Tab-separated table of C-alpha atoms and ligand atoms in Angstrom:
chain	number	residue	atom	x	y	z
G	91	UNK	CA	158.948	36.764	104.997
G	92	UNK	CA	161.717	37.046	102.375
G	93	UNK	CA	162.287	40.088	100.112
G	94	UNK	CA	160.694	38.525	97.003
G	95	UNK	CA	157.458	37.626	98.801
G	96	UNK	CA	157.306	41.141	100.353
G	97	UNK	CA	157.696	42.730	96.851
G	98	UNK	CA	155.087	40.406	95.345
G	99	UNK	CA	152.645	41.289	98.143
G	100	UNK	CA	153.269	45.044	97.703
G	101	UNK	CA	152.763	44.751	93.950
G	102	UNK	CA	149.563	42.769	94.438
G	103	UNK	CA	148.193	45.335	96.904
G	104	UNK	CA	149.094	48.255	94.595
G	105	UNK	CA	147.487	46.588	91.579
G	106	UNK	CA	144.377	45.764	93.570
G	107	UNK	CA	144.124	49.323	94.895
G	108	UNK	CA	144.540	50.811	91.396
G	109	UNK	CA	141.875	48.466	90.071
G	110	UNK	CA	139.526	49.534	92.872
G	111	UNK	CA	140.190	53.202	92.107
G	112	UNK	CA	139.599	52.638	88.406
G	113	UNK	CA	136.442	50.638	89.033
G	114	UNK	CA	135.277	53.260	91.494
G	115	UNK	CA	135.856	56.155	89.112
G	116	UNK	CA	134.425	54.212	86.157
G	117	UNK	CA	131.371	53.321	88.232
G	118	UNK	CA	130.974	56.941	89.346
G	119	UNK	CA	131.435	58.319	85.774
G	120	UNK	CA	128.214	58.917	83.826
G	121	UNK	CA	128.111	59.231	80.040
G	122	UNK	CA	125.947	62.064	78.688
G	123	UNK	CA	125.135	62.232	74.970
G	124	UNK	CA	124.265	65.446	73.150
G	125	UNK	CA	123.141	65.311	69.502
G	126	UNK	CA	122.733	68.184	67.061
G	127	UNK	CA	122.251	68.400	63.266
G	128	UNK	CA	125.384	70.252	62.115
G	129	UNK	CA	129.143	69.587	61.791
G	130	UNK	CA	130.507	69.914	65.335
G	131	UNK	CA	133.887	71.299	64.303
G	132	UNK	CA	132.600	74.383	62.562
G	133	UNK	CA	129.048	75.237	63.489
G	134	UNK	CA	127.151	77.341	66.001
G	135	UNK	CA	125.503	74.257	67.521
G	136	UNK	CA	128.872	72.519	67.699
G	137	UNK	CA	130.341	75.515	69.522
G	138	UNK	CA	127.496	75.365	72.017
G	139	UNK	CA	127.794	71.614	72.522
G	140	UNK	CA	131.573	71.784	73.025
G	141	UNK	CA	131.304	74.599	75.567
G	142	UNK	CA	128.569	72.687	77.434
G	143	UNK	CA	130.805	69.590	77.463
G	144	UNK	CA	133.869	71.406	78.790
G	145	UNK	CA	131.914	73.237	81.476
G	146	UNK	CA	130.043	70.182	82.766
G	147	UNK	CA	133.073	67.844	82.739
G	148	UNK	CA	135.140	70.426	84.631
G	149	UNK	CA	132.446	71.364	87.152
G	150	UNK	CA	131.616	67.707	87.882
G	151	UNK	CA	135.282	66.764	88.343
G	152	UNK	CA	134.918	64.229	85.558
G	153	UNK	CA	131.858	62.521	87.042
G	154	UNK	CA	130.003	63.405	83.823
G	155	UNK	CA	131.598	62.733	80.452
G	156	UNK	CA	129.835	64.305	77.450
G	157	UNK	CA	129.772	62.695	74.011
G	158	UNK	CA	128.713	64.909	71.108
G	159	UNK	CA	127.146	63.315	68.013
G	160	UNK	CA	125.717	64.667	64.760
G	161	UNK	CA	122.159	63.686	63.764
G	162	UNK	CA	120.580	65.796	61.029
G	163	UNK	CA	116.997	64.752	61.729
G	164	UNK	CA	115.735	67.147	64.390
G	165	UNK	CA	112.320	65.525	64.788
G	166	UNK	CA	113.946	62.139	65.421
G	167	UNK	CA	116.267	63.615	68.062
G	168	UNK	CA	113.349	65.199	69.914
G	169	UNK	CA	111.480	61.875	69.854
G	170	UNK	CA	114.580	60.090	71.208
G	171	UNK	CA	114.894	62.614	74.047
G	172	UNK	CA	111.191	62.155	74.813
G	173	UNK	CA	111.519	58.356	75.179
G	174	UNK	CA	114.828	58.661	77.038
G	175	UNK	CA	117.169	57.031	74.516
G	176	UNK	CA	118.988	60.366	74.077
G	177	UNK	CA	119.981	62.708	76.913
G	178	UNK	CA	120.051	66.095	75.130
G	179	UNK	CA	119.571	67.605	71.710
G	180	UNK	CA	120.448	71.045	70.423
G	181	UNK	CA	117.909	71.743	67.697
G	182	UNK	CA	116.232	74.594	65.897
G	183	UNK	CA	112.618	75.179	66.897
G	184	UNK	CA	111.690	73.916	63.394
G	185	UNK	CA	109.794	70.741	64.371
G	186	UNK	CA	109.483	71.595	68.096
G	187	UNK	CA	106.085	73.268	67.685
G	188	UNK	CA	104.693	69.822	66.783
G	189	UNK	CA	105.607	68.697	70.323
G	190	UNK	CA	105.132	71.945	72.300
G	191	UNK	CA	102.630	74.166	70.420
G	192	UNK	CA	103.506	77.316	72.386
G	193	UNK	CA	106.943	77.333	70.696
G	194	UNK	CA	105.259	78.242	67.393
G	195	UNK	CA	104.748	81.803	68.641
G	196	UNK	CA	108.534	82.271	68.501
G	197	UNK	CA	108.617	81.131	64.842
G	198	UNK	CA	106.465	83.939	63.425
G	199	UNK	CA	108.136	85.869	60.570
G	200	UNK	CA	109.412	89.367	61.355
G	201	UNK	CA	108.504	88.911	65.050
G	202	UNK	CA	111.903	89.970	66.407
G	203	UNK	CA	113.544	93.272	65.404
G	204	UNK	CA	117.136	92.018	65.703
G	205	UNK	CA	119.374	89.620	67.636
G	206	UNK	CA	119.298	91.682	70.824
G	207	UNK	CA	115.494	91.650	70.799
G	208	UNK	CA	115.272	87.902	70.160
G	209	UNK	CA	117.888	86.956	72.748
G	210	UNK	CA	116.500	89.329	75.372
G	211	UNK	CA	112.873	88.293	74.914
G	212	UNK	CA	113.614	84.550	74.965
G	213	UNK	CA	115.868	84.835	78.032
G	214	UNK	CA	113.229	86.971	79.817
G	215	UNK	CA	110.195	85.772	81.781
G	216	UNK	CA	108.099	85.358	78.631
G	217	UNK	CA	110.666	83.020	77.058
G	218	UNK	CA	110.965	81.070	80.283
G	219	UNK	CA	107.176	80.668	80.361
G	220	UNK	CA	107.403	78.834	77.048
G	221	UNK	CA	110.153	76.550	78.412
G	222	UNK	CA	107.875	75.780	81.373
G	223	UNK	CA	105.411	74.179	78.919
G	224	UNK	CA	107.869	71.396	77.994
G	225	UNK	CA	107.539	68.998	80.982
G	226	UNK	CA	103.807	68.495	80.329
G	227	UNK	CA	104.862	67.284	76.863
G	228	UNK	CA	107.450	64.828	78.176
G	229	UNK	CA	110.460	67.063	77.478
G	230	UNK	CA	112.744	69.407	79.456
G	231	UNK	CA	113.212	72.819	77.850
G	232	UNK	CA	116.663	73.460	79.315
G	233	UNK	CA	117.611	76.739	77.627
G	234	UNK	CA	117.055	78.864	74.512
G	235	UNK	CA	119.950	78.777	72.118
G	236	UNK	CA	120.155	80.238	68.621
G	237	UNK	CA	120.043	79.259	64.966
G	238	UNK	CA	119.838	82.790	63.553
G	239	UNK	CA	117.855	84.957	61.146
G	240	UNK	CA	116.859	82.906	58.127
G	241	UNK	CA	117.581	83.999	54.544
G	242	UNK	CA	116.353	82.641	51.238
G	243	UNK	CA	118.505	80.800	48.675
G	244	UNK	CA	117.425	79.350	45.335
G	245	UNK	CA	118.852	77.944	42.126
G	246	UNK	CA	116.497	79.700	39.690
G	247	UNK	CA	116.765	83.504	39.889
G	248	UNK	CA	117.637	86.586	41.889
G	249	UNK	CA	114.928	87.345	44.418
G	250	UNK	CA	114.542	91.084	45.077
G	251	UNK	CA	110.832	91.381	45.865
G	252	UNK	CA	108.085	89.121	47.237
G	253	UNK	CA	106.776	88.723	43.668
G	254	UNK	CA	110.086	87.032	42.708
G	255	UNK	CA	109.301	84.223	45.167
G	256	UNK	CA	106.026	83.323	43.446
G	257	UNK	CA	106.100	79.798	41.997
G	258	UNK	CA	109.382	78.740	43.645
G	259	UNK	CA	109.346	75.308	45.297
G	260	UNK	CA	110.891	76.194	48.659
G	261	UNK	CA	111.946	73.590	51.204
G	262	UNK	CA	110.769	74.599	54.649
G	263	UNK	CA	111.239	72.931	57.986
G	264	UNK	CA	108.331	70.794	59.201
G	265	UNK	CA	106.895	73.977	60.642
G	266	UNK	CA	103.343	75.100	59.933
G	267	UNK	CA	104.095	78.742	60.726
G	268	UNK	CA	106.847	78.888	58.087
G	269	UNK	CA	104.808	76.871	55.564
G	270	UNK	CA	101.913	79.349	55.941
G	271	UNK	CA	104.290	82.259	55.276
G	272	UNK	CA	105.708	80.812	52.061
G	273	UNK	CA	102.336	79.795	50.680
G	274	UNK	CA	101.075	83.331	51.447
G	275	UNK	CA	103.991	84.648	49.352
G	276	UNK	CA	102.900	82.392	46.458
G	277	UNK	CA	105.735	79.883	46.824
G	278	UNK	CA	105.204	76.130	47.044
G	279	UNK	CA	106.408	75.226	50.572
G	280	UNK	CA	107.839	71.697	50.703
G	281	UNK	CA	108.463	70.594	54.326
G	282	UNK	CA	111.231	68.089	55.004
G	283	UNK	CA	113.834	67.224	57.628
G	284	UNK	CA	117.248	68.841	57.266
G	285	UNK	CA	118.696	65.386	56.471
G	286	UNK	CA	116.763	65.389	53.174
G	287	UNK	CA	117.583	68.963	52.151
G	288	UNK	CA	120.866	68.679	50.253
G	289	UNK	CA	119.745	65.664	48.143
G	290	UNK	CA	116.477	67.502	47.341
G	291	UNK	CA	118.432	70.553	46.171
G	292	UNK	CA	120.857	68.378	44.183
G	293	UNK	CA	118.022	66.529	42.442
G	294	UNK	CA	116.027	69.730	41.840
G	295	UNK	CA	113.076	68.398	43.853
G	296	UNK	CA	112.996	71.894	45.318
G	297	UNK	CA	114.266	75.187	43.869
G	298	UNK	CA	115.226	76.830	47.127
G	299	UNK	CA	115.499	76.708	50.863
G	300	UNK	CA	115.914	79.138	53.725
G	301	UNK	CA	118.381	78.985	56.576
G	302	UNK	CA	120.626	81.230	58.672
G	303	UNK	CA	124.039	82.163	57.258
G	304	UNK	CA	125.878	79.867	59.720
G	305	UNK	CA	123.896	76.841	58.460
G	306	UNK	CA	124.411	77.771	54.777
G	307	UNK	CA	128.167	78.183	55.330
G	308	UNK	CA	128.695	75.114	57.547
G	309	UNK	CA	126.867	72.831	55.074
G	310	UNK	CA	128.261	74.339	51.847
G	311	UNK	CA	124.733	74.950	50.579
G	312	UNK	CA	126.377	77.304	48.080
G	313	UNK	CA	127.408	74.172	46.145
G	314	UNK	CA	123.763	73.523	45.219
G	315	UNK	CA	122.318	77.041	45.346
G	316	UNK	CA	123.301	80.045	43.207
G	317	UNK	CA	121.260	82.910	44.635
G	318	UNK	CA	121.094	84.230	48.208
G	319	UNK	CA	118.733	87.018	49.299
G	320	UNK	CA	119.171	88.443	52.784
G	321	UNK	CA	115.449	88.418	53.536
G	322	UNK	CA	115.935	87.839	57.288
G	323	UNK	CA	112.265	86.857	57.119
G	324	UNK	CA	112.229	84.995	60.417
G	325	UNK	CA	114.425	84.573	63.472
G	326	UNK	CA	115.091	80.879	64.062
G	327	UNK	CA	115.526	80.151	67.770
G	328	UNK	CA	117.285	76.990	68.864
G	329	UNK	CA	116.788	75.014	72.042
G	330	UNK	CA	118.690	72.648	74.250
G	331	UNK	CA	116.094	69.999	75.120
G	332	UNK	CA	116.713	67.351	77.786
G	333	UNK	CA	115.297	63.955	78.637
G	334	UNK	CA	112.996	63.943	81.692
G	335	UNK	CA	114.351	60.525	82.699
G	336	UNK	CA	117.881	61.916	82.988
G	337	UNK	CA	116.825	65.272	84.425
G	338	UNK	CA	114.680	63.578	87.088
G	339	UNK	CA	117.717	61.648	88.376
G	340	UNK	CA	119.811	64.785	88.979
G	341	UNK	CA	120.135	66.299	92.452
G	342	UNK	CA	119.418	70.024	92.866
G	343	UNK	CA	123.170	70.677	92.919
G	344	UNK	CA	123.674	68.667	89.724
G	345	UNK	CA	120.776	70.454	88.010
G	346	UNK	CA	122.474	73.749	88.876
G	347	UNK	CA	125.724	72.412	87.370
G	348	UNK	CA	123.943	71.345	84.167
G	349	UNK	CA	122.169	74.712	83.938
G	350	UNK	CA	125.459	76.613	84.310
G	351	UNK	CA	126.999	74.441	81.587
G	352	UNK	CA	123.934	75.110	79.393
G	353	UNK	CA	124.356	78.880	79.894
G	354	UNK	CA	128.030	78.606	78.937
G	355	UNK	CA	126.962	76.598	75.875
G	356	UNK	CA	124.292	79.129	74.916
G	357	UNK	CA	126.759	82.023	75.111
G	358	UNK	CA	129.294	80.167	72.941
G	359	UNK	CA	126.553	79.253	70.440
G	360	UNK	CA	125.370	82.856	70.152
G	361	UNK	CA	128.931	84.170	69.862
G	362	UNK	CA	129.504	81.821	66.919
G	363	UNK	CA	126.315	83.036	65.199
G	364	UNK	CA	127.482	86.636	65.608
G	365	UNK	CA	130.886	85.763	64.155
G	366	UNK	CA	129.436	83.756	61.253
G	367	UNK	CA	126.923	86.510	60.448
G	368	UNK	CA	129.804	88.963	60.075
G	369	UNK	CA	132.030	86.781	57.910
G	370	UNK	CA	129.547	84.383	56.307
G	371	UNK	CA	128.083	86.539	53.528
G	372	UNK	CA	131.531	87.494	52.194
G	373	UNK	CA	132.553	83.826	52.374
G	374	UNK	CA	129.465	82.789	50.379
G	375	UNK	CA	130.230	85.460	47.749
G	376	UNK	CA	133.792	84.144	47.618
G	377	UNK	CA	132.358	80.680	47.015
G	378	UNK	CA	130.429	82.040	44.012
G	379	UNK	CA	126.927	82.886	45.278
G	380	UNK	CA	125.091	85.918	43.904
G	381	UNK	CA	123.956	87.833	46.984
G	382	UNK	CA	121.056	90.309	47.120
G	383	UNK	CA	121.741	92.347	50.234
G	384	UNK	CA	119.255	95.227	50.037
G	385	UNK	CA	115.754	93.909	50.665
G	386	UNK	CA	112.651	96.028	51.266
G	387	UNK	CA	111.572	94.324	54.499
G	388	UNK	CA	108.373	96.370	54.700
G	389	UNK	CA	107.347	94.962	51.309
G	390	UNK	CA	107.787	91.388	52.598
G	391	UNK	CA	105.962	92.214	55.830
G	392	UNK	CA	102.959	93.657	53.984
G	393	UNK	CA	102.954	90.666	51.625
G	394	UNK	CA	102.585	88.498	54.747
G	395	UNK	CA	99.769	90.571	56.306
G	396	UNK	CA	97.090	87.886	55.838
G	397	UNK	CA	99.382	85.272	57.407
G	398	UNK	CA	99.935	87.524	60.460
G	399	UNK	CA	96.167	87.853	60.911
G	400	UNK	CA	95.867	84.069	60.938
G	401	UNK	CA	98.813	83.669	63.359
G	402	UNK	CA	97.178	86.055	65.829
G	403	UNK	CA	93.961	84.017	65.651
G	404	UNK	CA	95.480	80.535	65.739
G	405	UNK	CA	98.432	81.077	68.084
G	406	UNK	CA	98.457	82.555	71.601
G	407	UNK	CA	97.968	86.199	70.611
G	408	UNK	CA	98.961	87.535	74.056
G	409	UNK	CA	102.209	85.536	74.086
G	410	UNK	CA	102.908	86.647	70.519
G	411	UNK	CA	102.510	90.312	71.412
G	412	UNK	CA	104.603	89.992	74.579
G	413	UNK	CA	107.454	88.553	72.502
G	414	UNK	CA	107.010	91.167	69.776
G	415	UNK	CA	106.719	94.115	72.196
G	416	UNK	CA	109.525	93.029	74.538
G	417	UNK	CA	112.039	95.762	75.281
G	418	UNK	CA	115.118	95.726	77.528
G	419	UNK	CA	114.512	97.185	81.011
G	420	UNK	CA	115.497	100.875	80.975
P	237	EAX	O1	118.885	73.593	62.908
P	237	EAX	O2	116.259	72.244	59.328
P	237	EAX	C1	116.749	73.395	59.262
P	237	EAX	O3	116.655	74.129	58.268
P	237	EAX	C2	117.492	73.917	60.475
P	237	EAX	O4	117.713	75.303	60.353
P	237	EAX	C3	118.850	73.216	60.564
P	237	EAX	O5	118.610	71.865	60.762
P	237	EAX	C4	119.648	73.745	61.760
């Protein structure tokens, strides 16, 4: 065989082999999509999603490729995960109680003393028991993540005491526990998805809203709200929720890989909340917000006493107390 034919044959074989490799790796590669409601570049959910992506892609040797997308309707994302058109969502617990009622116990105002209490209790057996309720509802509660302690903003006036909240139209999440709290305080709770919040504030449909500092900063809510009061009235957990159709296809080894990536994501998410909490209030002042920092928490707690009594009756009182009374092992 002459030289030219030998070279052509070698080239053909090499091209074929490369094509096989590419087809093989493409066939073996699986796309995973994670959606969350905030800007990925500079938010606590984005930090969690990015860390999850990097960990899973590395641990799987590229078999899994993670795409991160923004979707600011949390209820819609949970529905998509439930029917299997979305693999994972990182969402606040806001609407989750409408799918998994037990989650509502974690949404009770003034339940958690501080971040260490909330993180420890949710990562402990009692928090895992709540995650174990998800499969019966057609969802996989992968891991607790974090949104943060929620604070009140409004466009009308400084809020120093519970009485100052009376009469304010306050957007709440689609969360009955939060709505009960604001109506008990004499506000007019107006539930809506996060996607509707900024337009509602711009049009004056509502006077105020409440969200953690990281959410207020990442979404420039200061542009449509003048007053911020550090009420810290409720800790807002977040969750990474997975699709049972995807989760059911994973081997035990792959599940372990996904769980490790979720833990890495959770830690990055929480670290970003801690960082934003430290710098966020000064940043919001710099952007022109009037910030009330000293709040008499006991006053707000006593103003919510009737709501607490109803929570203990309507929710799982035992679960509520186990979360509230949780303490780190000595
Ligand atoms: O999860 O809807 C809300 O106020 C949530 O805190 C926000 O979407 C981040």
